Coordinates of C-alpha atoms and ligand atoms in Angstrom, one line a residue:
X402 CA -3.5 10.6 -14.8
X403 CA -3.8 6.8 -16.0
X404 CA -3.3 3.6 -14.2
X405 CA -0.3 1.1 -15.8
X406 CA -1.0 -2.2 -15.6
X407 CA 2.5 -3.7 -13.7
X408 CA 1.6 -7.2 -14.0
X409 CA -1.6 -8.9 -14.9
X410 CA -4.1 -7.7 -13.5
X411 CA -2.0 -5.3 -11.7
X412 CA -2.4 -1.9 -12.5
X413 CA -0.1 1.2 -10.9
X414 CA -1.1 5.0 -10.8
X415 CA 1.3 7.7 -9.6
X416 CA 0.0 10.4 -8.7
X417 CA 2.1 13.8 -9.3
X418 CA 1.4 15.4 -6.4
X419 CA 3.9 13.9 -3.8
X420 CA 4.3 11.0 -6.3
X421 CA 2.0 8.9 -4.8
X422 CA 1.4 5.4 -6.2
X423 CA -1.5 3.9 -6.0
X424 CA -2.0 0.0 -6.7
X425 CA -5.1 -1.4 -8.2
X426 CA -5.6 -5.2 -8.1
X427 CA -8.6 -6.5 -10.2
X428 CA -10.8 -9.8 -10.3
X429 CA -13.4 -11.8 -10.8
X430 CA -15.8 -10.6 -8.8
X431 CA -14.4 -7.5 -6.7
X432 CA -11.2 -4.5 -7.1
X433 CA -8.9 -4.3 -4.1
X434 CA -7.5 -0.6 -4.1
X435 CA -4.0 0.0 -1.8
X436 CA -3.9 3.8 -0.9
X437 CA -6.7 6.6 -1.5
X438 CA -4.1 9.6 -2.3
X439 CA -4.3 12.9 -0.3
X440 CA -7.5 15.1 -0.7
X441 CA -11.0 14.4 -1.9
X442 CA -10.4 16.2 -5.5
X443 CA -7.1 14.0 -5.6
X444 CA -9.7 10.7 -4.8
X445 CA -12.2 11.6 -6.8
X446 CA -9.7 11.5 -9.6
X447 CA -8.6 8.3 -9.1
X448 CA -11.8 6.7 -8.4
X449 CA -12.3 7.9 -12.3
X450 CA -9.5 6.7 -13.2
X451 CA -10.5 3.6 -11.5
X452 CA -13.6 3.3 -13.8
X453 CA -11.8 3.1 -16.7
X454 CA -10.2 0.1 -15.7
X455 CA -12.5 -1.9 -13.8
X456 CA -16.6 -1.4 -13.0
X457 CA -16.3 -4.7 -10.1
X458 CA -16.9 -3.5 -6.0
X459 CA -13.8 -2.1 -4.4
X460 CA -12.5 -3.2 -1.3
X461 CA -10.2 -0.7 -0.1
X462 CA -6.0 -1.2 2.2
X463 CA -4.4 1.4 3.7
X464 CA -0.9 0.9 3.3
X465 CA -0.1 2.8 7.0
X466 CA -1.8 6.2 8.2
X467 CA 0.0 8.6 6.3
X468 CA -2.5 11.3 4.7
X469 CA -1.0 11.5 1.4
X470 CA -2.2 7.2 1.8
X471 CA -5.6 7.6 3.3
X472 CA -7.4 10.6 3.4
X473 CA -8.8 10.1 0.3
X474 CA -10.4 6.9 1.8
X475 CA -14.4 8.9 2.2
X476 CA -14.7 9.4 -1.9
X477 CA -12.9 6.1 -2.2
X478 CA -16.0 4.5 -0.4
X479 CA -18.4 7.1 -1.3
X480 CA -18.0 5.5 -5.1
X481 CA -18.2 1.8 -3.9
X482 CA -21.1 2.2 -1.1
X483 CA -20.3 -1.0 1.8
X484 CA -16.4 -1.1 0.7
X485 CA -14.6 -2.3 3.6
X486 CA -11.0 -0.3 4.8
X487 CA -8.3 -2.7 5.8
X488 CA -5.8 -1.5 7.9
X489 CA -3.0 -2.4 11.0
X490 CA -4.7 -1.6 14.4
X491 CA -2.5 1.5 15.2
X492 CA -3.7 3.0 11.9
X493 CA -7.0 2.1 12.8
X494 CA -6.1 4.1 16.3
X495 CA -4.2 7.0 14.4
X496 CA -7.9 7.6 13.1
X497 CA -9.2 8.3 16.5
X498 CA -11.5 10.6 17.9
X499 CA -12.3 11.8 14.6
X500 CA -8.5 11.8 13.9
X501 CA -8.3 15.8 15.0
X502 CA -4.4 14.7 15.7
X503 CA -4.4 13.3 12.6
X504 CA -5.5 15.7 10.3
X505 CA -2.8 18.6 12.2
X506 CA 0.2 16.5 11.5
X507 CA -1.5 16.0 8.3
X508 CA -1.4 19.9 7.6
X509 CA 2.3 20.5 8.6
X510 CA 3.6 17.5 6.3
X511 CA 1.7 19.3 3.7
X512 CA 2.8 22.5 4.1
X513 CA 6.1 21.9 4.0
X514 CA 5.7 19.1 1.2
X515 CA 2.8 20.1 -0.7
X516 CA 1.2 23.1 0.1
X517 CA -0.7 23.8 -2.6
X518 CA -2.7 21.1 -0.9
X519 CA -2.4 21.6 2.8
X520 CA -5.7 24.0 3.1
X521 CA -8.0 20.7 1.3
X522 CA -5.5 18.6 3.4
X523 CA -6.6 19.7 6.6
X524 CA -10.5 20.0 6.2
X525 CA -10.8 16.9 4.5
X526 CA -13.4 14.8 5.6
X527 CA -11.7 11.2 7.0
X528 CA -13.2 8.1 6.8
X529 CA -11.7 5.7 8.9
X530 CA -9.7 1.9 8.2
X531 CA -12.9 -0.4 9.7
X532 CA -11.1 -3.2 9.4
X533 CA -8.0 -3.7 11.4
X534 CA -5.2 -6.4 10.5
X535 CA -2.9 -7.4 13.4
X536 CA -0.9 -10.4 11.6
X537 CA -2.3 -11.5 7.8
X538 CA -5.0 -11.7 6.5
X539 CA -6.3 -13.7 3.0
X540 CA -9.2 -11.8 0.7
X541 CA -10.9 -13.2 -1.9
X542 CA -11.5 -11.0 -5.3
X543 CA -13.1 -13.9 -7.0
X544 CA -10.7 -15.9 -9.0
X545 CA -7.3 -15.0 -7.0
X546 CA -6.0 -14.0 -3.6
X547 CA -4.4 -11.3 -2.0
X548 CA -2.5 -11.7 0.9
X549 CA -2.3 -8.9 3.0
X550 CA 1.3 -9.2 6.1
X551 CA 2.2 -7.8 9.0
X552 CA 6.0 -7.5 9.5
X553 CA 6.7 -5.6 12.1
X554 CA 7.7 -1.8 12.3
X555 CA 9.3 0.2 9.9
X556 CA 8.4 3.6 8.1
X557 CA 5.6 3.2 10.7
X558 CA 4.0 1.4 13.7
X559 CA 1.7 0.0 11.2
X560 CA 3.1 -0.5 7.5
X561 CA 0.6 -3.1 6.1
X562 CA 1.9 -5.3 3.0
X563 CA -0.4 -6.5 0.1
X564 CA 0.8 -9.5 -1.9
X565 CA -0.1 -10.9 -5.4
X566 CA 0.6 -14.3 -5.0
X567 CA -0.3 -14.7 -9.5
X568 CA 1.4 -12.2 -9.8
X569 CA 4.4 -12.4 -7.8
X570 CA 4.0 -8.5 -7.1
X571 CA 4.4 -6.9 -3.0
X572 CA 2.2 -3.6 -2.6
X573 CA 4.8 -2.0 -0.2
X574 CA 4.4 1.5 1.0
X575 CA 6.5 3.2 1.9
X576 CA 8.7 1.3 3.7
X577 CA 10.2 0.9 0.1
X578 CA 10.8 4.4 -1.1
X579 CA 12.0 5.2 -5.4
X580 CA 12.8 8.6 -6.5
X581 CA 13.5 9.7 -2.6
X582 CA 15.1 8.6 0.4
X583 CA 13.4 6.2 2.8
X584 CA 10.7 9.1 4.8
X585 CA 11.9 9.0 9.4
X586 CA 9.6 11.0 10.5
X587 CA 7.4 8.2 12.2
X588 CA 10.1 5.6 11.8
X589 CA 11.6 2.4 13.6
X590 CA 15.4 2.4 12.3
X591 CA 16.3 -0.4 14.3
X592 CA 13.9 -2.5 13.3
X593 CA 12.7 -1.6 9.5
X594 CA 15.7 -3.6 8.3
X595 CA 14.0 -7.4 10.3
X596 CA 10.7 -6.0 8.1
X597 CA 12.2 -5.8 4.4
X598 CA 13.5 -9.4 5.3
X599 CA 9.6 -10.3 5.8
X600 CA 8.8 -8.4 3.0
X601 CA 12.1 -10.2 0.0
X602 CA 10.8 -13.6 1.9
X603 CA 8.2 -13.2 -0.3
X604 CA 10.4 -13.9 -3.4
X605 CA 8.5 -10.8 -5.2
X606 CA 9.5 -10.0 -8.8
X607 CA 7.6 -6.5 -8.9
X608 CA 7.3 -4.1 -5.8
X609 CA 5.1 -1.4 -5.7
X610 CA 7.1 1.2 -3.4
X611 CA 5.0 3.6 -2.1
X612 CA 6.7 6.6 -4.1
X613 CA 7.7 6.8 -6.9
X614 CA 9.1 4.2 -9.6
X615 CA 8.0 0.2 -9.7
X616 CA 10.9 -1.7 -9.2
X617 CA 12.5 -5.3 -8.3
X618 CA 13.6 -7.4 -5.7
X619 CA 17.5 -5.7 -5.9
X620 CA 16.3 -2.4 -5.1
X621 CA 14.5 -3.5 -1.9
X622 CA 17.3 -5.5 -1.0
X623 CA 19.6 -2.9 -1.6
X624 CA 17.1 -0.3 0.5
X625 CA 17.2 -3.1 2.7
X626 CA 21.6 -3.0 3.1
X627 CA 21.5 0.1 3.6
X628 CA 18.8 0.7 6.3
X629 CA 21.0 -2.4 8.0
X630 CA 24.3 -0.4 7.9
X631 CA 22.1 2.7 9.2
X632 CA 21.2 0.1 12.4
X633 CA 24.2 -1.1 12.8
X634 CA 26.1 2.7 12.8
X635 CA 23.1 4.4 15.4
X636 CA 24.1 0.9 18.1
X637 CA 27.5 1.8 17.7
X638 CA 27.8 5.3 18.1
X639 CA 25.1 5.1 21.0
X640 CA 27.1 2.1 22.5
X641 CA 30.7 5.2 22.5
X642 CA 27.9 8.2 22.9
X643 CA 27.9 9.7 19.7
X644 CA 26.0 13.0 18.8
X645 CA 23.6 12.4 16.3
X646 CA 25.0 14.5 13.8
X647 CA 28.4 12.7 13.5
X648 CA 26.7 9.0 13.1
X649 CA 24.5 11.5 10.6
X650 CA 27.4 11.7 8.6
X651 CA 28.4 8.1 8.2
X652 CA 24.9 6.8 6.9
X653 CA 24.0 6.6 3.4
X654 CA 21.7 8.8 3.0
X655 CA 21.0 12.9 2.5
X656 CA 22.1 14.0 6.1
X657 CA 19.0 15.8 7.3
X658 CA 17.3 11.6 6.7
X659 CA 20.0 10.5 7.9
X660 CA 19.6 12.9 11.3
X661 CA 15.8 12.0 11.7
X662 CA 16.3 8.5 11.6
X663 CA 19.7 8.3 14.1
X664 CA 17.6 10.3 16.3
X665 CA 14.5 8.1 16.1
X666 CA 17.3 5.4 17.3
X667 CA 18.8 6.9 19.5
X668 CA 15.3 7.3 21.4
X669 CA 14.5 3.9 20.8
X670 CA 17.5 2.8 22.3
X671 CA 17.1 5.2 26.0
X672 CA 13.5 3.9 25.7
X673 CA 11.3 7.5 24.9
X674 CA 9.9 6.6 21.4
Ligands
LIG1534 ZN1 4.6 7.9 4.8

């Protein structure tokens, strides 16, 4: 399991379980790790892979609060004592109260998606992000800067986007998915297209999705168009009182994903999300 350099000093590790991406951005004085995988043992493999690329001190970003992106935090921080973990305030909030609820939700999700790691997920010692980024923050890595952005709700309430301007690269978390439909279980489908407009405005050449192969701006544009079509199907369906199943059948996504999205969209319009 190794990192591939996808742009100068920007490395991506595509982890086979759940096909998750971790991004490593290496500067002269520090390196940023974006997401930390799903379990302590996965994170140990991750740290070993990081150390084949760089021995610089680490700073961590969690793109959002789903377990496959942040349950490795404790192990990564242990490998670089004093490392800061940045995330959107809603992600920080998700870790509140010892993260009991977060771990429970993660266990249920893992049982369905990757049962072989469900028990490990359930017993992971969580490490909460310590630095909330509500809108934007610039992080210095020595000879280069990285900018964290929050463009609004989409895949979750708190998707942070990482921009590496000198490499025209954006790490989009699960706002962009390759190889599988976007995941709608905690989504805001009526707001997701506008959030992706923010991502596209950065004019990236390279975009690292939360899962799957690295993509380009055109891919993100197509995903935005599909999500926009979905948004208007939901709004039209709501206006005429169409059953969620009928609307989902029209959507440019697989039926089950679309049905989850339509139900979330209807709930948003009803004010019950
Ligand atoms: Zn996710």
